[in-house]
Amino acid sequence: MKKAVFIETPYMTLGQMLKEESIISTGGQAKWYLRETTVMVNDEPDNRRGRKLYPGDTVAVPDVGLFFIRSKQGE
C-alpha cells in the first residue's frame, strides 16, 4: 500500500506518524514497535520514535506499506 500522509506543521515525528496511521494504537507503543520492526526512512533503517519527518520524506513499514510525507500548505 502506498499512501500520502499530510502534515500541517513543519514536521512530525516517526512515533506520531505510526500512531496517526493506526500502525500502533498508543504513542507509548512506538519504542517497542521500532525495536521489533525495521522501519526504513528515506531508504535507511531508523528506530528513533522522535525522528523528525519532513515533507518529501518516505517511510517504509514492513507488511504495512510505503508512506509519503506531504505538506498541507498550498491547498
PDB file of N, CA, C and O in Angstrom, residues 33-41 44-47 60-63:
ATOM      1  N   TYR A  33       7.625  -1.001  19.193  1.00  0.00           N
ATOM      2  CA  TYR A  33       7.399  -1.361  17.792  1.00  0.00           C
ATOM      3  C   TYR A  33       8.666  -1.146  16.966  1.00  0.00           C
ATOM      4  O   TYR A  33       9.046  -1.999  16.174  1.00  0.00           O
ATOM      5  N   LEU A  34       9.325  -0.006  17.181  1.00  0.00           N
ATOM      6  CA  LEU A  34      10.528   0.305  16.402  1.00  0.00           C
ATOM      7  C   LEU A  34      11.708  -0.573  16.788  1.00  0.00           C
ATOM      8  O   LEU A  34      12.616  -0.782  15.996  1.00  0.00           O
ATOM      9  N   ARG A  35      11.698  -1.112  17.988  1.00  0.00           N
ATOM     10  CA  ARG A  35      12.751  -2.047  18.399  1.00  0.00           C
ATOM     11  C   ARG A  35      12.558  -3.400  17.714  1.00  0.00           C
ATOM     12  O   ARG A  35      13.522  -4.086  17.382  1.00  0.00           O
ATOM     13  N   GLU A  36      11.308  -3.779  17.486  1.00  0.00           N
ATOM     14  CA  GLU A  36      10.981  -5.090  16.917  1.00  0.00           C
ATOM     15  C   GLU A  36      10.855  -5.086  15.392  1.00  0.00           C
ATOM     16  O   GLU A  36      10.886  -6.140  14.775  1.00  0.00           O
ATOM     17  N   THR A  37      10.680  -3.916  14.794  1.00  0.00           N
ATOM     18  CA  THR A  37      10.398  -3.809  13.364  1.00  0.00           C
ATOM     19  C   THR A  37      11.403  -2.874  12.700  1.00  0.00           C
ATOM     20  O   THR A  37      11.653  -1.786  13.204  1.00  0.00           O
ATOM     21  N   THR A  38      11.948  -3.282  11.576  1.00  0.00           N
ATOM     22  CA  THR A  38      12.889  -2.434  10.846  1.00  0.00           C
ATOM     23  C   THR A  38      12.111  -1.494   9.938  1.00  0.00           C
ATOM     24  O   THR A  38      11.609  -1.901   8.893  1.00  0.00           O
ATOM     25  N   VAL A  39      12.000  -0.246  10.363  1.00  0.00           N
ATOM     26  CA  VAL A  39      11.311   0.774   9.584  1.00  0.00           C
ATOM     27  C   VAL A  39      12.369   1.555   8.806  1.00  0.00           C
ATOM     28  O   VAL A  39      13.398   1.941   9.361  1.00  0.00           O
ATOM     29  N   MET A  40      12.115   1.763   7.536  1.00  0.00           N
ATOM     30  CA  MET A  40      13.061   2.476   6.680  1.00  0.00           C
ATOM     31  C   MET A  40      12.564   3.907   6.453  1.00  0.00           C
ATOM     32  O   MET A  40      11.427   4.104   6.020  1.00  0.00           O
ATOM     33  N   VAL A  41      13.418   4.883   6.763  1.00  0.00           N
ATOM     34  CA  VAL A  41      13.112   6.290   6.496  1.00  0.00           C
ATOM     35  C   VAL A  41      14.092   6.749   5.427  1.00  0.00           C
ATOM     36  O   VAL A  41      15.304   6.698   5.631  1.00  0.00           O
ATOM     37  N   GLU A  44      16.812   4.238   4.611  1.00  0.00           N
ATOM     38  CA  GLU A  44      17.784   3.898   5.649  1.00  0.00           C
ATOM     39  C   GLU A  44      17.026   3.439   6.893  1.00  0.00           C
ATOM     40  O   GLU A  44      16.031   4.049   7.266  1.00  0.00           O
ATOM     41  N   PRO A  45      17.489   2.371   7.559  1.00  0.00           N
ATOM     42  CA  PRO A  45      16.791   1.912   8.760  1.00  0.00           C
ATOM     43  C   PRO A  45      16.855   2.966   9.866  1.00  0.00           C
ATOM     44  O   PRO A  45      17.874   3.629  10.051  1.00  0.00           O
ATOM     45  N   ASP A  46      15.735   3.134  10.562  1.00  0.00           N
ATOM     46  CA  ASP A  46      15.683   4.100  11.654  1.00  0.00           C
ATOM     47  C   ASP A  46      14.753   3.576  12.735  1.00  0.00           C
ATOM     48  O   ASP A  46      13.641   3.151  12.447  1.00  0.00           O
ATOM     49  N   ASN A  47      15.205   3.597  13.980  1.00  0.00           N
ATOM     50  CA  ASN A  47      14.385   3.101  15.090  1.00  0.00           C
ATOM     51  C   ASN A  47      14.143   4.174  16.140  1.00  0.00           C
ATOM     52  O   ASN A  47      13.808   3.870  17.269  1.00  0.00           O
ATOM     53  N   ALA A  60       8.975   3.441   4.948  1.00  0.00           N
ATOM     54  CA  ALA A  60       8.541   2.104   4.550  1.00  0.00           C
ATOM     55  C   ALA A  60       8.398   1.259   5.813  1.00  0.00           C
ATOM     56  O   ALA A  60       9.354   1.084   6.562  1.00  0.00           O
ATOM     57  N   VAL A  61       7.180   0.759   6.044  1.00  0.00           N
ATOM     58  CA  VAL A  61       6.889  -0.074   7.204  1.00  0.00           C
ATOM     59  C   VAL A  61       6.594  -1.483   6.695  1.00  0.00           C
ATOM     60  O   VAL A  61       5.636  -1.677   5.935  1.00  0.00           O
ATOM     61  N   PRO A  62       7.422  -2.473   7.087  1.00  0.00           N
ATOM     62  CA  PRO A  62       7.224  -3.840   6.596  1.00  0.00           C
ATOM     63  C   PRO A  62       5.809  -4.355   6.873  1.00  0.00           C
ATOM     64  O   PRO A  62       5.248  -4.115   7.946  1.00  0.00           O
ATOM     65  N   ASP A  63       5.243  -5.031   5.909  1.00  0.00           N
ATOM     66  CA  ASP A  63       3.906  -5.637   5.991  1.00  0.00           C
ATOM     67  C   ASP A  63       2.788  -4.620   6.155  1.00  0.00           C
ATOM     68  O   ASP A  63       1.654  -4.998   6.436  1.00  0.00           O
TER      69      ASP A  63
END
